[in-house]
């Protein structure tokens, strides 16, 4: 795991630690009310929309492992693997911008294909 | 764009610059013969398999923009957006390990779903 400390990275990792521990309430304390997140399915605007997006994912999360994390004063870039109920290895990457201790912008990448396949197989 | 210089990042960015400029020959000079790459569709082993994977993607690439890039002595983490013929915004993230100036390991994340959808729509 590669990791250098930085103000933005501290927040990004505290956020990461919270949601991967299934503590979405704590995770949301690091998320700005007016967060803008560009996720695979499109843009999410505001903390409510963001929480509605993360909630179902946290529910199916069974494990996670940080792969690498870097940051500077206001930006952090984090890559991790997750284990979920439908998909055994679902890695993700997030580039977040931090302002006043909260994530204001997030660019979020993961592969939706195995989740689509698992959904089809279940139906 | 966030970027701090580091020995590993220099190589990762030189590699990135080469393939996003459609110069796959030059890009491959930064890739170790025994590269191991964990990509969305599975593990690729060796430079030949890696090139066969990147080749078709470079052919459909019409634009790219670096989002963030960080690194330390031996690891670099890069996120970028690409524009391709079938998918207008196809962001990716790569975590690479560098040894002797070449990428020996790569963890590669992108969303296959829009490419799957474009393929279906074309058939």
Tab-separated table of C-alpha atoms in Angstrom:
chain	number	residue	atom	x	y	z
A	1	UNK	CA	0.000	0.000	0.000
A	2	UNK	CA	1.439	3.363	-1.002
A	3	UNK	CA	0.464	6.308	1.102
A	4	UNK	CA	1.913	9.750	1.753
A	5	UNK	CA	0.224	11.997	4.281
A	6	UNK	CA	-1.375	15.234	3.169
A	7	UNK	CA	-4.245	17.380	4.434
A	8	UNK	CA	-6.576	16.156	1.684
A	9	UNK	CA	-5.464	12.546	2.031
A	10	UNK	CA	-6.180	12.562	5.777
A	11	UNK	CA	-9.811	13.426	5.054
A	12	UNK	CA	-10.090	11.007	2.126
A	13	UNK	CA	-8.734	8.165	4.259
A	14	UNK	CA	-10.955	9.003	7.241
A	15	UNK	CA	-13.918	8.938	4.862
A	16	UNK	CA	-12.704	5.677	3.322
A	17	UNK	CA	-12.159	4.075	6.723
A	18	UNK	CA	-15.667	5.050	7.807
A	19	UNK	CA	-17.631	3.709	4.845
A	20	UNK	CA	-15.571	0.534	4.549
A	21	UNK	CA	-16.405	-0.025	8.246
A	22	UNK	CA	-20.105	0.293	7.354
A	23	UNK	CA	-20.348	3.580	9.274
A	24	UNK	CA	-22.112	5.657	6.661
A	25	UNK	CA	-23.184	8.267	9.231
A	26	UNK	CA	-19.547	8.961	10.076
A	27	UNK	CA	-18.528	8.813	6.410
A	28	UNK	CA	-21.074	11.492	5.558
A	29	UNK	CA	-19.480	13.889	8.084
A	30	UNK	CA	-16.607	14.135	5.563
A	31	UNK	CA	-18.920	14.862	2.638
A	32	UNK	CA	-19.931	18.440	1.784
A	33	UNK	CA	-23.647	19.205	1.543
A	34	UNK	CA	-23.104	20.374	-2.030
A	35	UNK	CA	-20.844	17.533	-3.164
A	36	UNK	CA	-20.699	16.924	-6.895
A	37	UNK	CA	-19.753	13.348	-7.744
A	38	UNK	CA	-19.163	12.039	-11.248
A	39	UNK	CA	-19.866	8.317	-10.962
A	40	UNK	CA	-20.133	5.659	-13.704
A	41	UNK	CA	-23.913	6.051	-13.961
A	42	UNK	CA	-23.758	9.850	-14.130
A	43	UNK	CA	-23.486	12.942	-11.970
A	44	UNK	CA	-24.728	12.952	-8.372
A	45	UNK	CA	-25.394	16.353	-6.814
A	46	UNK	CA	-25.742	16.951	-3.091
A	47	UNK	CA	-25.140	14.864	0.018
A	48	UNK	CA	-28.598	13.271	-0.050
A	49	UNK	CA	-28.144	11.896	-3.562
A	50	UNK	CA	-24.634	10.811	-2.663
A	51	UNK	CA	-25.791	8.942	0.411
A	52	UNK	CA	-28.548	7.220	-1.566
A	53	UNK	CA	-25.856	6.063	-3.973
A	54	UNK	CA	-23.442	4.818	-1.294
A	55	UNK	CA	-26.019	3.266	1.052
A	56	UNK	CA	-26.914	0.192	-1.031
A	57	UNK	CA	-23.236	-0.388	-1.824
A	58	UNK	CA	-22.213	-0.306	1.830
A	59	UNK	CA	-24.973	-2.852	2.552
A	60	UNK	CA	-23.508	-5.420	0.144
A	61	UNK	CA	-19.891	-4.690	1.166
A	62	UNK	CA	-18.191	-7.650	2.866
A	63	UNK	CA	-14.553	-6.547	2.724
A	64	UNK	CA	-12.108	-3.978	1.402
A	65	UNK	CA	-8.412	-3.414	0.931
A	66	UNK	CA	-6.628	-0.156	0.191
A	67	UNK	CA	-4.335	-0.508	-2.859
A	68	UNK	CA	-2.796	2.986	-2.977
A	69	UNK	CA	-3.534	6.456	-1.662
A	70	UNK	CA	-1.867	9.790	-2.377
A	71	UNK	CA	-2.749	13.415	-1.885
A	72	UNK	CA	-1.632	17.016	-1.697
A	73	UNK	CA	-3.168	20.065	-0.030
A	74	UNK	CA	-6.588	19.824	-1.640
A	75	UNK	CA	-6.743	16.666	-3.752
A	76	UNK	CA	-6.511	12.976	-2.910
A	77	UNK	CA	-6.454	9.938	-5.155
A	78	UNK	CA	-7.341	6.567	-3.673
A	79	UNK	CA	-7.554	3.087	-5.183
A	80	UNK	CA	-8.949	0.082	-3.354
A	81	UNK	CA	-10.440	-3.314	-3.871
A	82	UNK	CA	-13.773	-4.269	-2.372
A	83	UNK	CA	-15.448	-7.595	-1.817
A	84	UNK	CA	-19.226	-7.527	-2.147
A	85	UNK	CA	-21.997	-10.097	-1.952
A	86	UNK	CA	-22.591	-10.249	-5.731
A	87	UNK	CA	-19.029	-9.471	-6.930
A	88	UNK	CA	-15.991	-10.934	-5.174
A	89	UNK	CA	-13.496	-8.347	-6.438
A	90	UNK	CA	-14.869	-4.916	-7.280
A	91	UNK	CA	-11.992	-2.420	-7.292
A	92	UNK	CA	-12.659	1.301	-7.307
A	93	UNK	CA	-10.776	4.568	-7.601
A	94	UNK	CA	-11.758	7.981	-6.298
A	95	UNK	CA	-10.236	11.380	-6.924
A	96	UNK	CA	-11.606	13.812	-4.369
A	97	UNK	CA	-11.266	17.533	-3.828
A	98	UNK	CA	-11.333	18.685	-0.207
A	99	UNK	CA	-12.454	22.076	1.070
A	100	UNK	CA	-12.803	22.955	4.773
A	101	UNK	CA	-12.344	19.304	5.734
A	102	UNK	CA	-15.027	17.912	3.460
A	103	UNK	CA	-15.224	16.294	0.047
A	104	UNK	CA	-16.705	18.797	-2.388
A	105	UNK	CA	-15.958	16.963	-5.628
A	106	UNK	CA	-15.465	13.326	-6.401
A	107	UNK	CA	-14.600	11.444	-9.528
A	108	UNK	CA	-15.470	7.814	-8.957
A	109	UNK	CA	-14.501	4.899	-11.205
A	110	UNK	CA	-15.502	1.263	-10.954
A	111	UNK	CA	-16.534	-1.427	-13.397
A	112	UNK	CA	-20.304	-1.833	-13.519
A	113	UNK	CA	-20.102	-4.876	-15.816
A	114	UNK	CA	-19.789	-7.589	-13.114
A	115	UNK	CA	-22.650	-6.018	-11.125
A	116	UNK	CA	-24.801	-5.981	-14.288
A	117	UNK	CA	-23.899	-9.638	-14.906
A	118	UNK	CA	-24.711	-10.640	-11.318
A	119	UNK	CA	-28.077	-8.854	-11.536
A	120	UNK	CA	-28.921	-10.650	-14.778
A	121	UNK	CA	-27.895	-14.018	-13.333
A	122	UNK	CA	-30.125	-13.429	-10.290
A	123	UNK	CA	-33.200	-12.661	-12.416
B	1	UNK	CA	-4.637	18.374	-12.327
B	2	UNK	CA	-2.737	17.241	-9.252
B	3	UNK	CA	0.766	16.010	-9.795
B	4	UNK	CA	3.823	15.607	-7.604
B	5	UNK	CA	7.040	14.403	-9.179
B	6	UNK	CA	8.498	11.080	-8.121
B	7	UNK	CA	10.700	8.470	-9.818
B	8	UNK	CA	7.746	6.144	-10.391
B	9	UNK	CA	5.431	8.935	-11.492
B	10	UNK	CA	7.924	10.107	-14.118
B	11	UNK	CA	7.779	6.681	-15.770
B	12	UNK	CA	3.999	6.372	-15.384
B	13	UNK	CA	3.470	9.775	-16.999
B	14	UNK	CA	5.926	9.087	-19.822
B	15	UNK	CA	4.016	5.864	-20.484
B	16	UNK	CA	0.684	7.703	-20.268
B	17	UNK	CA	1.876	10.466	-22.601
B	18	UNK	CA	3.032	7.892	-25.157
B	19	UNK	CA	-0.116	5.791	-25.380
B	20	UNK	CA	-2.477	8.766	-25.270
B	21	UNK	CA	-0.448	10.140	-28.222
B	22	UNK	CA	-1.117	6.850	-30.067
B	23	UNK	CA	2.556	5.896	-29.847
B	24	UNK	CA	2.160	2.362	-28.575
B	25	UNK	CA	5.719	1.434	-29.603
B	26	UNK	CA	7.099	4.123	-27.313
B	27	UNK	CA	4.596	3.273	-24.570
B	28	UNK	CA	5.760	-0.336	-24.574
B	29	UNK	CA	9.353	0.767	-23.859
B	30	UNK	CA	8.075	1.590	-20.356
B	31	UNK	CA	6.425	-1.812	-19.898
B	32	UNK	CA	8.376	-4.745	-18.467
B	33	UNK	CA	8.463	-7.964	-20.473
B	34	UNK	CA	6.947	-9.806	-17.523
B	35	UNK	CA	4.282	-7.220	-16.644
B	36	UNK	CA	1.326	-8.504	-14.653
B	37	UNK	CA	-1.790	-6.382	-15.172
B	38	UNK	CA	-5.066	-6.900	-13.357
B	39	UNK	CA	-7.644	-5.396	-15.695
B	40	UNK	CA	-11.464	-5.492	-15.517
B	41	UNK	CA	-11.682	-8.579	-17.747
B	42	UNK	CA	-8.994	-10.440	-15.799
B	43	UNK	CA	-5.254	-10.832	-15.468
B	44	UNK	CA	-2.910	-10.111	-18.367
B	45	UNK	CA	0.567	-11.612	-18.147
B	46	UNK	CA	3.499	-10.465	-20.263
B	47	UNK	CA	4.141	-7.541	-22.593
B	48	UNK	CA	2.652	-9.301	-25.628
B	49	UNK	CA	-0.711	-9.871	-23.929
B	50	UNK	CA	-0.607	-6.337	-22.550
B	51	UNK	CA	0.024	-4.839	-25.977
B	52	UNK	CA	-2.812	-6.897	-27.495
B	53	UNK	CA	-5.061	-5.429	-24.804
B	54	UNK	CA	-3.957	-1.811	-25.282
B	55	UNK	CA	-3.725	-1.856	-29.086
B	56	UNK	CA	-7.456	-1.888	-29.892
B	57	UNK	CA	-8.105	0.736	-27.213
B	58	UNK	CA	-5.473	3.099	-28.602
B	59	UNK	CA	-7.068	2.691	-32.052
B	60	UNK	CA	-10.458	3.977	-30.834
B	61	UNK	CA	-8.927	6.727	-28.658
B	62	UNK	CA	-9.800	10.241	-29.839
B	63	UNK	CA	-8.801	12.282	-26.787
B	64	UNK	CA	-7.610	12.163	-23.179
B	65	UNK	CA	-7.207	14.377	-20.151
B	66	UNK	CA	-5.194	13.690	-17.023
B	67	UNK	CA	-7.315	14.143	-13.871
B	68	UNK	CA	-4.724	13.448	-11.156
B	69	UNK	CA	-1.362	11.739	-10.829
B	70	UNK	CA	0.731	10.944	-7.784
B	71	UNK	CA	3.649	8.696	-6.998
B	72	UNK	CA	6.490	7.761	-4.694
B	73	UNK	CA	9.726	5.853	-5.303
B	74	UNK	CA	8.182	2.741	-6.800
B	75	UNK	CA	4.422	3.263	-7.142
B	76	UNK	CA	2.320	5.689	-9.156
B	77	UNK	CA	-1.415	6.249	-9.221
B	78	UNK	CA	-2.957	7.973	-12.211
B	79	UNK	CA	-6.542	8.891	-13.085
B	80	UNK	CA	-7.605	10.250	-16.451
B	81	UNK	CA	-10.559	10.629	-18.724
B	82	UNK	CA	-10.509	9.366	-22.278
B	83	UNK	CA	-12.706	10.074	-25.240
B	84	UNK	CA	-13.193	7.135	-27.584
B	85	UNK	CA	-15.166	6.493	-30.757
B	86	UNK	CA	-17.896	4.416	-29.051
B	87	UNK	CA	-17.828	6.088	-25.590
B	88	UNK	CA	-17.451	9.851	-25.210
B	89	UNK	CA	-16.234	9.781	-21.599
B	90	UNK	CA	-14.409	6.651	-20.473
B	91	UNK	CA	-12.355	7.484	-17.378
B	92	UNK	CA	-9.707	5.099	-16.132
B	93	UNK	CA	-7.356	4.688	-13.192
B	94	UNK	CA	-4.067	2.836	-13.039
B	95	UNK	CA	-1.876	1.944	-10.099
B	96	UNK	CA	1.517	0.875	-11.394
B	97	UNK	CA	4.631	-0.518	-9.772
B	98	UNK	CA	7.920	0.509	-11.367
B	99	UNK	CA	11.159	-1.448	-11.316
B	100	UNK	CA	14.279	-0.452	-13.266
B	101	UNK	CA	12.308	2.170	-15.172
B	102	UNK	CA	9.540	-0.135	-16.338
B	103	UNK	CA	6.029	-1.018	-15.246
B	104	UNK	CA	6.078	-4.494	-13.702
B	105	UNK	CA	2.607	-4.493	-12.165
B	106	UNK	CA	-0.542	-2.627	-13.053
B	107	UNK	CA	-3.963	-2.467	-11.530
B	108	UNK	CA	-6.297	-1.018	-14.099
B	109	UNK	CA	-9.875	0.145	-13.487
B	110	UNK	CA	-12.442	1.389	-15.970
B	111	UNK	CA	-16.144	0.877	-16.495
B	112	UNK	CA	-16.837	-1.739	-19.164
B	113	UNK	CA	-20.594	-1.101	-19.099
B	114	UNK	CA	-20.732	1.739	-21.686
B	115	UNK	CA	-18.472	-0.237	-24.052
B	116	UNK	CA	-20.761	-3.274	-23.677
B	117	UNK	CA	-23.779	-1.055	-24.374
B	118	UNK	CA	-22.135	0.501	-27.446
B	119	UNK	CA	-21.257	-2.951	-28.779
B	120	UNK	CA	-24.850	-4.146	-28.315
B	121	UNK	CA	-26.252	-1.022	-29.979
B	122	UNK	CA	-23.970	-1.567	-32.970
B	123	UNK	CA	-25.112	-5.176	-33.465
